[in-house]
């Protein structure tokens, strides 16, 4: 094939046949979003309460910090392929990888959100007779919401990227186009798939950035 | 386990090419981030722009970037140069904001005193500003190093030799030990590099050894 691969990729994207059916772009995008949402949701169920607890009590602080660092060192492709071999083809393996990779961001976000509350403010709340639960839910969490959302942002970015590798072990999502293109030496299709994933990742990142700004309590300094 | 013992040569070769791919982007990111951060700090709007761009750049998943770059810069998808450039970009996305913070952590009064003592701008930068920004710079480099070493593996999908190839090959052939060896070695490389950077920091910045850097 000759010609500019980017123009060919645009032509690939413009083809009506690529926009319908179970392997069409809308369906693959939905799959991708679904994987991401599920991964971040399950990870949040574990990490956010734990992070809030660590932030409020200070217990296990060093473990939380160390886990965030360790997660950066874990190769995502390695986790996805390892879990796929251990658990078989299907969604369980990539989902487990998403959760492992999303937990540290969420944990760090929730933990730093609580810890960022001014100790004087927390003491004032305690002096006014608030219970520890009230301090957490009425003072520390509202003040730290932008940081919690920041944790979600980091986790989402990580999972969107990893969800693409899910296609490598036999699942759907936008990664399909890249791996199909790779095996059939179809560079325009690989570019088209890449552009779609990048657009999705940037849109999600911007949306969460916006949410981070919006949720900042008025009067409190934004992180 | 027997796979690992029978393939020590292969593992060593993959580890070698992994390190060779990871090191240049880390150095490039550090070297380029210093002037870029100085430039960004010179104007408020420029700093905001640079921080936002870095955040967005880091949000781009690595595999699509590996795929797109060759179309832009004319390398082959399987070329290590392609991976190196993509990893340098990620490194810069992490390092420029870190370097910008590092230079801002240096007290203006100290810089003014240095000027008053007769330091020329270049000497002031290398003998006063850079060493004082050192601890925060080091923190940035540590993050870049660990993230780069882990990202190198993604190139394995495209056929670029690194520990990532162990994942691809192990998955195709169903060898769990091969993938596990790749995961463990990648993490070990990252941890060792991180420890080495900490030691290097202590050697280059002996004044940070006594007390940890604390800010009020």
Short mmCIF file of N, CA, C and O in Angstrom, two decimals, chain A residues 74-147:
data_model
loop_
_atom_site.label_atom_id
_atom_site.label_comp_id
_atom_site.label_asym_id
_atom_site.label_seq_id
_atom_site.Cartn_x
_atom_site.Cartn_y
_atom_site.Cartn_z
N UNK A 74 4.80 -2.38 38.09
CA UNK A 74 4.21 -3.60 37.53
C UNK A 74 3.89 -3.41 36.05
O UNK A 74 3.19 -2.48 35.69
N UNK A 75 4.41 -4.28 35.20
CA UNK A 75 4.10 -4.16 33.78
C UNK A 75 2.67 -4.63 33.49
O UNK A 75 2.30 -5.76 33.82
N UNK A 76 1.87 -3.74 32.89
CA UNK A 76 0.45 -4.05 32.66
C UNK A 76 0.28 -5.27 31.74
O UNK A 76 -0.54 -6.13 32.01
N UNK A 77 1.08 -5.30 30.67
CA UNK A 77 0.97 -6.42 29.71
C UNK A 77 1.25 -7.75 30.40
O UNK A 77 0.59 -8.76 30.14
N UNK A 78 2.24 -7.73 31.30
CA UNK A 78 2.58 -8.95 32.04
C UNK A 78 1.42 -9.43 32.88
O UNK A 78 1.10 -10.62 32.89
N UNK A 79 0.78 -8.50 33.59
CA UNK A 79 -0.35 -8.89 34.43
C UNK A 79 -1.49 -9.45 33.60
O UNK A 79 -2.08 -10.49 33.93
N UNK A 80 -1.81 -8.77 32.49
CA UNK A 80 -2.93 -9.22 31.66
C UNK A 80 -2.68 -10.62 31.11
O UNK A 80 -3.55 -11.50 31.19
N UNK A 81 -1.47 -10.85 30.58
CA UNK A 81 -1.20 -12.17 30.00
C UNK A 81 -1.10 -13.25 31.08
O UNK A 81 -1.59 -14.37 30.90
N UNK A 82 -0.50 -12.88 32.22
CA UNK A 82 -0.36 -13.86 33.31
C UNK A 82 -1.73 -14.30 33.82
O UNK A 82 -2.01 -15.50 33.93
N UNK A 83 -2.61 -13.33 34.09
CA UNK A 83 -3.94 -13.67 34.59
C UNK A 83 -4.74 -14.44 33.53
O UNK A 83 -5.54 -15.31 33.86
N UNK A 84 -4.52 -14.10 32.25
CA UNK A 84 -5.24 -14.80 31.19
C UNK A 84 -4.85 -16.28 31.17
O UNK A 84 -5.70 -17.15 30.99
N UNK A 85 -3.57 -16.57 31.35
CA UNK A 85 -3.15 -17.97 31.37
C UNK A 85 -3.67 -18.67 32.62
O UNK A 85 -4.08 -19.83 32.57
N UNK A 86 -3.65 -17.96 33.75
CA UNK A 86 -4.07 -18.58 35.01
C UNK A 86 -5.58 -18.80 35.07
O UNK A 86 -6.06 -19.82 35.57
N UNK A 87 -6.34 -17.83 34.55
CA UNK A 87 -7.80 -17.86 34.73
C UNK A 87 -8.55 -18.23 33.46
O UNK A 87 -9.76 -18.36 33.47
N UNK A 88 -7.84 -18.34 32.35
CA UNK A 88 -8.50 -18.69 31.10
C UNK A 88 -8.99 -17.46 30.36
O UNK A 88 -9.01 -16.35 30.90
N UNK A 89 -9.38 -17.68 29.10
CA UNK A 89 -9.87 -16.60 28.26
C UNK A 89 -11.21 -16.14 28.82
O UNK A 89 -12.01 -16.94 29.29
N UNK A 90 -11.44 -14.84 28.77
CA UNK A 90 -12.68 -14.30 29.29
C UNK A 90 -12.41 -12.97 29.94
O UNK A 90 -11.29 -12.47 29.87
N UNK A 91 -13.43 -12.43 30.60
CA UNK A 91 -13.28 -11.09 31.13
C UNK A 91 -12.67 -11.07 32.53
O UNK A 91 -12.14 -10.05 32.95
N UNK A 92 -12.72 -12.22 33.23
CA UNK A 92 -12.23 -12.23 34.62
C UNK A 92 -10.76 -11.83 34.70
O UNK A 92 -10.37 -11.03 35.55
N UNK A 93 -9.95 -12.39 33.80
CA UNK A 93 -8.51 -12.14 33.85
C UNK A 93 -8.19 -10.66 33.65
O UNK A 93 -7.51 -10.05 34.49
N UNK A 94 -8.67 -10.03 32.55
CA UNK A 94 -8.36 -8.61 32.41
C UNK A 94 -8.96 -7.78 33.56
O UNK A 94 -8.30 -6.85 34.03
N UNK A 95 -10.13 -8.17 34.02
CA UNK A 95 -10.76 -7.40 35.10
C UNK A 95 -9.88 -7.40 36.35
O UNK A 95 -9.69 -6.37 36.99
N UNK A 96 -9.31 -8.56 36.65
CA UNK A 96 -8.42 -8.66 37.80
C UNK A 96 -7.21 -7.74 37.62
O UNK A 96 -6.79 -7.04 38.55
N UNK A 97 -6.67 -7.71 36.39
CA UNK A 97 -5.54 -6.84 36.10
C UNK A 97 -5.95 -5.37 36.27
O UNK A 97 -5.21 -4.58 36.85
N UNK A 98 -7.14 -5.01 35.76
CA UNK A 98 -7.60 -3.61 35.90
C UNK A 98 -7.65 -3.23 37.36
O UNK A 98 -7.23 -2.14 37.75
N UNK A 99 -8.22 -4.13 38.18
CA UNK A 99 -8.40 -3.80 39.60
C UNK A 99 -7.05 -3.62 40.27
O UNK A 99 -6.82 -2.64 40.99
N UNK A 100 -6.12 -4.56 40.00
CA UNK A 100 -4.78 -4.44 40.61
C UNK A 100 -4.13 -3.12 40.24
O UNK A 100 -3.49 -2.46 41.06
N UNK A 101 -4.32 -2.68 38.97
CA UNK A 101 -3.66 -1.47 38.52
C UNK A 101 -4.38 -0.20 38.95
O UNK A 101 -3.78 0.87 39.05
N UNK A 102 -5.70 -0.30 39.19
CA UNK A 102 -6.47 0.90 39.53
C UNK A 102 -6.46 1.17 41.03
O UNK A 102 -6.60 2.32 41.45
N UNK A 103 -6.31 0.12 41.84
CA UNK A 103 -6.40 0.29 43.30
C UNK A 103 -5.40 1.33 43.84
O UNK A 103 -5.81 2.22 44.59
N UNK A 104 -4.10 1.28 43.48
CA UNK A 104 -3.16 2.22 44.09
C UNK A 104 -3.52 3.69 43.89
O UNK A 104 -3.47 4.47 44.84
N UNK A 105 -3.92 4.07 42.65
CA UNK A 105 -4.32 5.46 42.39
C UNK A 105 -5.47 5.89 43.28
O UNK A 105 -5.46 6.97 43.87
N UNK A 106 -6.49 5.02 43.34
CA UNK A 106 -7.68 5.33 44.12
C UNK A 106 -7.34 5.41 45.61
O UNK A 106 -7.81 6.29 46.33
N UNK A 107 -6.50 4.48 46.04
CA UNK A 107 -6.08 4.44 47.44
C UNK A 107 -5.33 5.73 47.78
O UNK A 107 -5.64 6.40 48.79
N UNK A 108 -4.38 6.11 46.93
CA UNK A 108 -3.59 7.32 47.17
C UNK A 108 -4.49 8.55 47.16
O UNK A 108 -4.33 9.45 47.99
N UNK A 109 -5.46 8.58 46.24
CA UNK A 109 -6.36 9.73 46.15
C UNK A 109 -7.19 9.87 47.41
O UNK A 109 -7.25 10.94 48.01
N UNK A 110 -7.80 8.76 47.85
CA UNK A 110 -8.67 8.80 49.03
C UNK A 110 -7.87 9.13 50.28
O UNK A 110 -8.28 9.92 51.12
N UNK A 111 -6.69 8.54 50.35
CA UNK A 111 -5.86 8.72 51.54
C UNK A 111 -5.35 10.16 51.63
O UNK A 111 -5.43 10.80 52.68
N UNK A 112 -4.86 10.69 50.48
CA UNK A 112 -4.32 12.05 50.54
C UNK A 112 -5.45 13.07 50.69
O UNK A 112 -5.23 14.15 51.22
N UNK A 113 -6.66 12.72 50.22
CA UNK A 113 -7.79 13.63 50.37
C UNK A 113 -8.06 13.88 51.85
O UNK A 113 -8.21 15.02 52.29
N UNK A 114 -8.12 12.80 52.63
CA UNK A 114 -8.40 12.93 54.05
C UNK A 114 -7.24 13.63 54.75
O UNK A 114 -7.42 14.50 55.59
N UNK A 115 -6.02 13.25 54.35
CA UNK A 115 -4.86 13.80 55.04
C UNK A 115 -4.66 15.27 54.73
O UNK A 115 -4.02 15.99 55.51
N UNK A 116 -5.20 15.73 53.58
CA UNK A 116 -4.97 17.12 53.19
C UNK A 116 -5.80 18.09 54.02
O UNK A 116 -5.56 19.29 54.00
N UNK A 117 -6.81 17.57 54.73
CA UNK A 117 -7.61 18.47 55.56
C UNK A 117 -6.74 19.08 56.64
O UNK A 117 -5.96 18.38 57.29
N UNK A 118 -6.84 20.39 56.81
CA UNK A 118 -6.05 21.12 57.80
C UNK A 118 -6.30 20.53 59.20
O UNK A 118 -7.45 20.44 59.64
N UNK A 119 -5.24 20.11 59.90
CA UNK A 119 -5.42 19.52 61.24
C UNK A 119 -6.18 20.46 62.17
O UNK A 119 -6.97 20.00 63.02
N UNK A 120 -5.98 21.78 62.03
CA UNK A 120 -6.68 22.74 62.89
C UNK A 120 -8.19 22.66 62.65
O UNK A 120 -8.99 22.71 63.59
N UNK A 121 -8.57 22.50 61.37
CA UNK A 121 -10.00 22.39 61.04
C UNK A 121 -10.58 21.12 61.65
O UNK A 121 -11.69 21.13 62.20
N UNK A 122 -9.81 20.02 61.54
CA UNK A 122 -10.29 18.75 62.08
C UNK A 122 -10.42 18.84 63.60
O UNK A 122 -11.41 18.39 64.18
N UNK A 123 -9.45 19.48 64.25
CA UNK A 123 -9.51 19.65 65.71
C UNK A 123 -10.71 20.51 66.10
O UNK A 123 -11.39 20.23 67.09
N UNK A 124 -10.96 21.54 65.30
CA UNK A 124 -12.09 22.42 65.58
C UNK A 124 -13.38 21.62 65.51
O UNK A 124 -14.28 21.77 66.36
N UNK A 125 -13.48 20.75 64.49
CA UNK A 125 -14.68 19.92 64.34
C UNK A 125 -14.85 19.00 65.54
O UNK A 125 -15.95 18.80 66.07
N UNK A 126 -13.71 18.45 66.00
CA UNK A 126 -13.73 17.54 67.14
C UNK A 126 -14.14 18.30 68.40
O UNK A 126 -14.94 17.83 69.20
N UNK A 127 -13.63 19.53 68.55
CA UNK A 127 -13.94 20.35 69.72
C UNK A 127 -15.42 20.71 69.76
O UNK A 127 -16.01 20.88 70.82
N UNK A 128 -16.01 20.81 68.57
CA UNK A 128 -17.45 21.14 68.51
C UNK A 128 -18.31 19.94 68.85
O UNK A 128 -19.53 20.03 68.81
N UNK A 129 -17.69 18.81 69.10
CA UNK A 129 -18.44 17.63 69.52
C UNK A 129 -18.81 16.69 68.39
O UNK A 129 -19.64 15.80 68.56
N UNK A 130 -18.20 16.85 67.20
CA UNK A 130 -18.49 15.93 66.11
C UNK A 130 -17.88 14.56 66.42
O UNK A 130 -16.80 14.47 67.01
N UNK A 131 -18.60 13.50 66.05
CA UNK A 131 -18.04 12.16 66.20
C UNK A 131 -17.01 11.96 65.09
O UNK A 131 -16.97 12.71 64.12
N UNK A 132 -16.17 10.92 65.24
CA UNK A 132 -15.16 10.65 64.22
C UNK A 132 -15.81 10.43 62.86
O UNK A 132 -15.30 10.87 61.83
N UNK A 133 -16.96 9.76 62.85
CA UNK A 133 -17.66 9.50 61.58
C UNK A 133 -18.12 10.81 60.96
O UNK A 133 -18.01 11.02 59.76
N UNK A 134 -18.62 11.72 61.82
CA UNK A 134 -19.07 13.02 61.30
C UNK A 134 -17.88 13.83 60.76
O UNK A 134 -18.00 14.50 59.74
N UNK A 135 -16.76 13.74 61.48
CA UNK A 135 -15.57 14.47 61.01
C UNK A 135 -15.19 13.97 59.62
O UNK A 135 -14.94 14.75 58.70
N UNK A 136 -15.21 12.64 59.46
CA UNK A 136 -14.83 12.06 58.17
C UNK A 136 -15.80 12.49 57.07
O UNK A 136 -15.39 12.97 56.01
N UNK A 137 -17.12 12.31 57.32
CA UNK A 137 -18.09 12.52 56.25
C UNK A 137 -18.47 13.98 56.05
O UNK A 137 -18.88 14.36 54.97
N UNK A 138 -18.35 14.80 57.09
CA UNK A 138 -18.81 16.18 56.94
C UNK A 138 -17.68 17.19 56.80
O UNK A 138 -17.90 18.33 56.42
N UNK A 139 -16.46 16.79 57.17
CA UNK A 139 -15.34 17.73 57.06
C UNK A 139 -14.28 17.21 56.08
O UNK A 139 -14.01 17.83 55.05
N UNK A 140 -13.72 16.05 56.40
CA UNK A 140 -12.57 15.60 55.63
C UNK A 140 -12.92 15.23 54.19
O UNK A 140 -12.23 15.62 53.25
N UNK A 141 -14.01 14.47 54.00
CA UNK A 141 -14.36 14.07 52.64
C UNK A 141 -14.77 15.26 51.77
O UNK A 141 -14.23 15.43 50.67
N UNK A 142 -15.70 16.13 52.23
CA UNK A 142 -16.06 17.26 51.38
C UNK A 142 -14.87 18.13 51.00
O UNK A 142 -14.77 18.58 49.85
N UNK A 143 -13.93 18.32 51.93
CA UNK A 143 -12.77 19.15 51.61
C UNK A 143 -11.85 18.45 50.62
O UNK A 143 -11.16 19.09 49.84
N UNK A 144 -11.83 17.13 50.67
CA UNK A 144 -10.87 16.39 49.86
C UNK A 144 -11.42 15.82 48.56
O UNK A 144 -10.69 15.14 47.84
N UNK A 145 -12.71 16.11 48.25
CA UNK A 145 -13.32 15.51 47.06
C UNK A 145 -12.46 15.66 45.79
O UNK A 145 -12.28 14.69 45.06
N UNK A 146 -11.88 16.85 45.53
CA UNK A 146 -11.08 16.95 44.30
C UNK A 146 -9.94 15.93 44.25
O UNK A 146 -9.64 15.40 43.18
N UNK A 147 -9.34 15.65 45.40
CA UNK A 147 -8.24 14.68 45.41
C UNK A 147 -8.77 13.26 45.19
O UNK A 147 -8.11 12.44 44.54
#
